[in-house]
Short mmCIF file of C-alpha atoms in Angstrom, two decimals:
data_model
loop_
_atom_site.label_atom_id
_atom_site.label_comp_id
_atom_site.label_asym_id
_atom_site.label_seq_id
_atom_site.Cartn_x
_atom_site.Cartn_y
_atom_site.Cartn_z
CA MET A 153 144.63 51.94 -16.96
CA GLN A 154 146.18 54.57 -19.25
CA ASN A 155 143.85 53.37 -21.99
CA THR A 156 140.83 53.99 -19.74
CA PHE A 157 141.78 57.61 -19.18
CA TRP A 158 142.21 58.09 -22.93
CA TYR A 159 138.66 56.75 -23.54
CA LEU A 160 137.32 59.06 -20.84
CA ASN A 161 138.96 62.04 -22.56
CA GLU A 162 137.53 61.08 -25.92
CA LEU A 163 134.09 60.58 -24.45
CA GLY A 164 134.33 64.02 -22.81
CA ILE A 165 135.20 65.61 -26.16
CA LEU A 166 132.25 63.85 -27.77
CA LEU A 167 129.85 65.00 -25.08
CA GLU A 168 131.12 68.61 -25.49
CA ILE A 169 130.46 68.47 -29.26
CA VAL A 170 127.02 67.00 -28.73
CA GLY A 171 126.16 69.68 -26.18
CA ALA A 172 127.33 72.50 -28.44
CA VAL A 173 125.31 71.13 -31.39
CA TYR A 174 122.26 70.75 -29.13
CA ILE A 175 122.49 74.39 -28.03
CA VAL A 176 122.93 75.71 -31.56
CA LEU A 177 120.07 73.58 -32.96
CA GLY A 178 117.77 74.74 -30.23
CA SER A 179 118.55 78.38 -30.98
CA PHE A 180 117.98 78.01 -34.71
CA ARG A 181 114.79 76.09 -34.13
CA ALA A 182 113.38 78.72 -31.81
CA ARG A 183 114.43 81.53 -34.22
CA GLY A 184 112.73 79.84 -37.12
CA ARG A 185 109.46 79.32 -35.18
CA ILE A 186 109.40 82.92 -33.93
CA GLN A 187 110.10 84.31 -37.45
CA MET A 188 107.07 82.54 -38.83
CA MET A 189 104.80 84.48 -36.48
CA PHE A 190 102.98 87.64 -37.34
CA ASP A 191 104.23 91.11 -36.45
CA GLY A 192 102.16 94.00 -35.18
CA ILE A 193 98.95 93.58 -33.22
CA ARG A 194 98.35 90.04 -34.46
CA GLY A 195 101.83 89.13 -33.13
CA LEU A 196 101.02 90.54 -29.68
CA LYS A 197 98.11 88.13 -29.42
CA GLN A 198 100.51 85.23 -29.76
CA PHE A 199 102.51 86.17 -26.70
CA MET A 200 101.76 82.88 -24.95
CA ARG A 201 103.02 80.91 -27.93
CA ILE A 202 106.27 82.93 -27.95
CA ARG A 203 106.66 82.27 -24.26
CA GLU A 204 106.26 78.47 -24.84
CA ILE A 205 108.84 78.60 -27.68
CA LEU A 206 111.32 80.35 -25.42
CA GLN A 207 110.66 77.89 -22.63
CA GLU A 208 111.44 75.01 -24.99
CA GLN A 209 114.66 76.75 -26.06
CA ALA A 210 115.70 77.24 -22.49
CA LYS A 211 115.16 73.58 -21.76
CA MET A 212 117.19 72.53 -24.82
CA GLU A 213 120.02 74.90 -23.79
CA LEU A 214 119.95 73.47 -20.27
CA TYR A 215 120.41 69.93 -21.70
CA GLY A 216 123.14 71.24 -23.98
CA PHE A 217 125.02 72.78 -21.05
CA LEU A 218 124.57 69.56 -19.11
CA PHE A 219 126.30 67.67 -21.95
CA LEU A 220 129.05 70.31 -22.09
CA SER A 221 129.69 70.16 -18.37
CA SER A 222 129.67 66.44 -18.33
CA GLY A 223 132.26 66.43 -21.06
CA LEU A 224 134.45 68.86 -19.20
CA ILE A 225 134.26 66.81 -16.05
CA LEU A 226 135.22 63.65 -17.92
CA GLN A 227 138.17 65.44 -19.48
CA PHE A 228 139.22 66.70 -16.01
CA ILE A 229 139.14 63.14 -14.66
CA ALA A 230 140.99 61.86 -17.73
CA GLY A 231 143.72 64.48 -17.05
CA PHE A 232 144.80 62.53 -13.92
CA GLY A 233 145.94 59.76 -16.20
CA ASN A 234 148.93 61.76 -17.48
#
C-alpha cells in the first residue's frame, strides 16, 4: 500500500511538470504568432486574428492549470500514505 502512495506522488509531480511546460509553451507560441503581425493601421485590421490567438492561449493555459491541479490533488492524496 505504501508503494501505491509513492507512485501517486510521483505521478502528481509529473503532471505538475507537464502542466507548467504546457502553460509556458502556450505563452511562447502566442507571443511568437503576435510578433509576426503588422503594427500600425495594418495591425488594427487583424484584431480578430489577435483575438483568436489569445483564445487559443487561454485554452492552453486552462489545460495546463488542469494538469497542475490534478498533480497537486494526487500529491495531497499520496500524503496520507505517510
